[in-house]
PDB file of C-alpha atoms in Angstrom:
ATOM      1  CA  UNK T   1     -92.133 187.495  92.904  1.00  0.00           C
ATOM      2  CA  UNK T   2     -94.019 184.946  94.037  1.00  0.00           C
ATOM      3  CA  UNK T   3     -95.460 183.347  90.654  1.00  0.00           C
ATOM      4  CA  UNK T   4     -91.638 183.061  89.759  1.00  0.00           C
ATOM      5  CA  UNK T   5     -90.954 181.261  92.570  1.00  0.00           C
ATOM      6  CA  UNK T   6     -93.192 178.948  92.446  1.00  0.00           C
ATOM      7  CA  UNK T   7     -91.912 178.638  88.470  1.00  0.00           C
ATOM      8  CA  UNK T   8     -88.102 178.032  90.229  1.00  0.00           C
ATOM      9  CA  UNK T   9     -86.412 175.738  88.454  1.00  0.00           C
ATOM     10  CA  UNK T  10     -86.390 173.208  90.840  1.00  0.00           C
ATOM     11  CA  UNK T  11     -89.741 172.861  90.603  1.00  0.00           C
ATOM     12  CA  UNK T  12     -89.685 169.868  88.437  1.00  0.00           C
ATOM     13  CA  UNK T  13     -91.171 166.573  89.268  1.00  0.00           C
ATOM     14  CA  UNK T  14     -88.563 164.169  90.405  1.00  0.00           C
ATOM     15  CA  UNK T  15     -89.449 160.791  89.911  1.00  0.00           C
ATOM     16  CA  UNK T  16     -88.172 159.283  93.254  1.00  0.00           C
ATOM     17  CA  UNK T  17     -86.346 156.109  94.424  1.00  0.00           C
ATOM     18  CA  UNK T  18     -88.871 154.071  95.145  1.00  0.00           C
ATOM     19  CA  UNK T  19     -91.641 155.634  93.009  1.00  0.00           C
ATOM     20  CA  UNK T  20     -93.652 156.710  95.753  1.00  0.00           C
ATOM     21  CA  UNK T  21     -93.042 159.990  95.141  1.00  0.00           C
ATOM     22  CA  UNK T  22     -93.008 159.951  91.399  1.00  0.00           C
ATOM     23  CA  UNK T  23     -94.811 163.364  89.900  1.00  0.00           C
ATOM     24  CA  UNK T  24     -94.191 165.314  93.431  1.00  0.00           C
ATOM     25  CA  UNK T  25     -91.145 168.526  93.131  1.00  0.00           C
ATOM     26  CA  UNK T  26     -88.244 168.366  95.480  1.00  0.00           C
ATOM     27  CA  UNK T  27     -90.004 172.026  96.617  1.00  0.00           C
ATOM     28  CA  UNK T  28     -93.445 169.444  97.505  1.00  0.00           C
ATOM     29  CA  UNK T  29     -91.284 166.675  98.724  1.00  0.00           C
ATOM     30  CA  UNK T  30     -89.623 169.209 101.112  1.00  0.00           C
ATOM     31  CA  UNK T  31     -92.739 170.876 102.293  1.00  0.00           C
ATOM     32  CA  UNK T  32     -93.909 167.603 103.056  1.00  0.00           C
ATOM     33  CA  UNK T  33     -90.625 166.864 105.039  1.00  0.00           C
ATOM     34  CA  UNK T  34     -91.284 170.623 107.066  1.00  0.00           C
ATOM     35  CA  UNK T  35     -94.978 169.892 107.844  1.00  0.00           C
ATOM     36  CA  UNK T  36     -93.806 166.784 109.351  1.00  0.00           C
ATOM     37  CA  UNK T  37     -91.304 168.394 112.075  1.00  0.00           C
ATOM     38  CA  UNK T  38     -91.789 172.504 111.641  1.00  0.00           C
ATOM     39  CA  UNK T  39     -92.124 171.812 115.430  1.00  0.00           C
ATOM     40  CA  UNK T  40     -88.897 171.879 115.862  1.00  0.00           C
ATOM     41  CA  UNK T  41     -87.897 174.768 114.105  1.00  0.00           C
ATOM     42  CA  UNK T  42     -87.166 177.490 116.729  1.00  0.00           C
ATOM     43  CA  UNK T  43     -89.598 180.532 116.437  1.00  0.00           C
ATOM     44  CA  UNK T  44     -92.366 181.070 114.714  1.00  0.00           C
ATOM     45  CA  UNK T  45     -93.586 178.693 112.046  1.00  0.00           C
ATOM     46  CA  UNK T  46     -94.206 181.929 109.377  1.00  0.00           C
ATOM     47  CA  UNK T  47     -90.373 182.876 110.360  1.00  0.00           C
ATOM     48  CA  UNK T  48     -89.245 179.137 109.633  1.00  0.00           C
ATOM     49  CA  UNK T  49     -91.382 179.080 106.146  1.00  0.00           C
ATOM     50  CA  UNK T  50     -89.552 182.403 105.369  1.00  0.00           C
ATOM     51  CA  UNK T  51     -85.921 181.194 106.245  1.00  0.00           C
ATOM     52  CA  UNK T  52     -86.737 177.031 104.621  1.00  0.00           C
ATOM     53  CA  UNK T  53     -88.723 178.068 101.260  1.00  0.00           C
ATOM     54  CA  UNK T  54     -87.953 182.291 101.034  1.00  0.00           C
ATOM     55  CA  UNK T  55     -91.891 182.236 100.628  1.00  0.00           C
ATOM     56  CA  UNK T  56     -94.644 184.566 102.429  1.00  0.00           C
ATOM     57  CA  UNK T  57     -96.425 182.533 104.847  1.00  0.00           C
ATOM     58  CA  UNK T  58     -99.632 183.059 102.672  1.00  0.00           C
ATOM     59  CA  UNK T  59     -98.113 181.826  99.446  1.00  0.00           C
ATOM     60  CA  UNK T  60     -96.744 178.765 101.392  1.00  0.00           C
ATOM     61  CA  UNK T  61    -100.508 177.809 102.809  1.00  0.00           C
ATOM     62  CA  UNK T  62    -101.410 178.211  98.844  1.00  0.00           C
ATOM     63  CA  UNK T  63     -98.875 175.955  97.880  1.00  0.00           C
ATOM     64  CA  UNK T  64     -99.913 173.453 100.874  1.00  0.00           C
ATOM     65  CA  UNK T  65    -102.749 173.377  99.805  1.00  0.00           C
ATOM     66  CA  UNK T  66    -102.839 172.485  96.054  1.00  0.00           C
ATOM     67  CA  UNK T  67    -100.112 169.917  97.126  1.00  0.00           C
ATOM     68  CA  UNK T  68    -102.843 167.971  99.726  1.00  0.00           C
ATOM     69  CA  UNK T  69    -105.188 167.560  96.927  1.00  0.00           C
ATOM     70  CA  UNK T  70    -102.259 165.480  94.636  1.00  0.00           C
ATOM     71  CA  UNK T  71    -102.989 162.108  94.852  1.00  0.00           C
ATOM     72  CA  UNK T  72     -98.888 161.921  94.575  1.00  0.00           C
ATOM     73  CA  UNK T  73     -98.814 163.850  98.267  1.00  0.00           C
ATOM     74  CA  UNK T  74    -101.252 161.309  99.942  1.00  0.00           C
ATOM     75  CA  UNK T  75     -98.856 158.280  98.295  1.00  0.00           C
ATOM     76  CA  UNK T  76     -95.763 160.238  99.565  1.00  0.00           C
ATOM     77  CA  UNK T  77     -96.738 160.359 103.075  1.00  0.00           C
ATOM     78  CA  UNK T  78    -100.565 159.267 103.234  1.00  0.00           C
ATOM     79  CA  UNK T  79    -100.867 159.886 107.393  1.00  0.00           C
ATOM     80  CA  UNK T  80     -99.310 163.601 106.770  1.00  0.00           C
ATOM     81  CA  UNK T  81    -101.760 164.237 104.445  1.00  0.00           C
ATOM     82  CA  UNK T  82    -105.027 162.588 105.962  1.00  0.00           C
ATOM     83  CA  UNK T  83    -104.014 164.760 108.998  1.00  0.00           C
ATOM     84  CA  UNK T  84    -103.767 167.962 107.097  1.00  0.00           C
ATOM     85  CA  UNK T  85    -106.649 167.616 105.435  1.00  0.00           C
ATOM     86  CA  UNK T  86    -108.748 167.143 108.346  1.00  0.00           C
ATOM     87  CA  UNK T  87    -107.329 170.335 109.781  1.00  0.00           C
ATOM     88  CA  UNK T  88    -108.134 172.091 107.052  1.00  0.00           C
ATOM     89  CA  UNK T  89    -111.512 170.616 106.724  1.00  0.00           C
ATOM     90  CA  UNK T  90    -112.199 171.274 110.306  1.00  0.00           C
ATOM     91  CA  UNK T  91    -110.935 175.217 110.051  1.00  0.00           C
ATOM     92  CA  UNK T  92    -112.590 175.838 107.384  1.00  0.00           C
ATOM     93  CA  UNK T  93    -115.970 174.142 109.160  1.00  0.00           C
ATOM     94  CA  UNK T  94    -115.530 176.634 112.011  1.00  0.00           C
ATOM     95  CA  UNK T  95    -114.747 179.579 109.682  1.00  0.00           C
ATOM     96  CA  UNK T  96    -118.189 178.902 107.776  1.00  0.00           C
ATOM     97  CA  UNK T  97    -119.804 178.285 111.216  1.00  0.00           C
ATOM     98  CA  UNK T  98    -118.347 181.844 112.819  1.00  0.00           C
ATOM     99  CA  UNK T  99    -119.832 183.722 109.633  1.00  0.00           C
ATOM    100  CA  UNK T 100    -123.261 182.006 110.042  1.00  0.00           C
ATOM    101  CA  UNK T 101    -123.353 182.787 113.897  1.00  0.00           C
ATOM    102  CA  UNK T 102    -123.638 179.097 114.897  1.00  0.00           C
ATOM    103  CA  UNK T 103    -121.502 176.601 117.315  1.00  0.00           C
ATOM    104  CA  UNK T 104    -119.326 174.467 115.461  1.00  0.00           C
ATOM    105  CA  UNK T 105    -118.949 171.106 116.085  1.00  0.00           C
TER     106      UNK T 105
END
């Protein structure tokens, strides 16, 4: 079920106002929007994803993902992004450190 959600039709690019966020979906553009306050969200972040998107946790992270690497995202909101990414870079730096047995940085 989840390869036809992420095929929903909503999927499609919008082209936005202002053309910043030209080639990003209304699904991306509102992921963006959640990363930006899930804080608020009471509960659990996996139990927000869930009720906001009606995706697993682990298909949203998927989806994340792919959508840091668009050039549209980083146009869209380019400090949400440059933060993310650094997360990410910096878990997976500590994940690759863990299986080598060495202190990460």
């Amino acid at each position: 079920m989840d390869a036809a959600e992420s095929m929903a039709e909503g999927d499609r690019p919008s082209p936005g106002p202002t053309g910043d966020e030209g080639g990003l979906t209304p699904r991306e553009l509102k992921m963006l929007a959640f990363e930006r306050q899930w804080w608020r969200y009471a509960g659990a972040k996996e139990q927000a994803v869930r009720e906001e998107f009606g995706l697993s946790p682990t298909r949203y992270y998927q989806l994340l993902n792919q959508l840091l690497d668009k050039e549209e995202a980083m146009r869209a909101d380019p400090m949400l992004v440059k933060r993310l990414r650094r997360m990410r870079s910096t878990r997976q730096r500590k994940r690759v450190a863990r299986r080598l047995g060495i202190e990460a940085l």
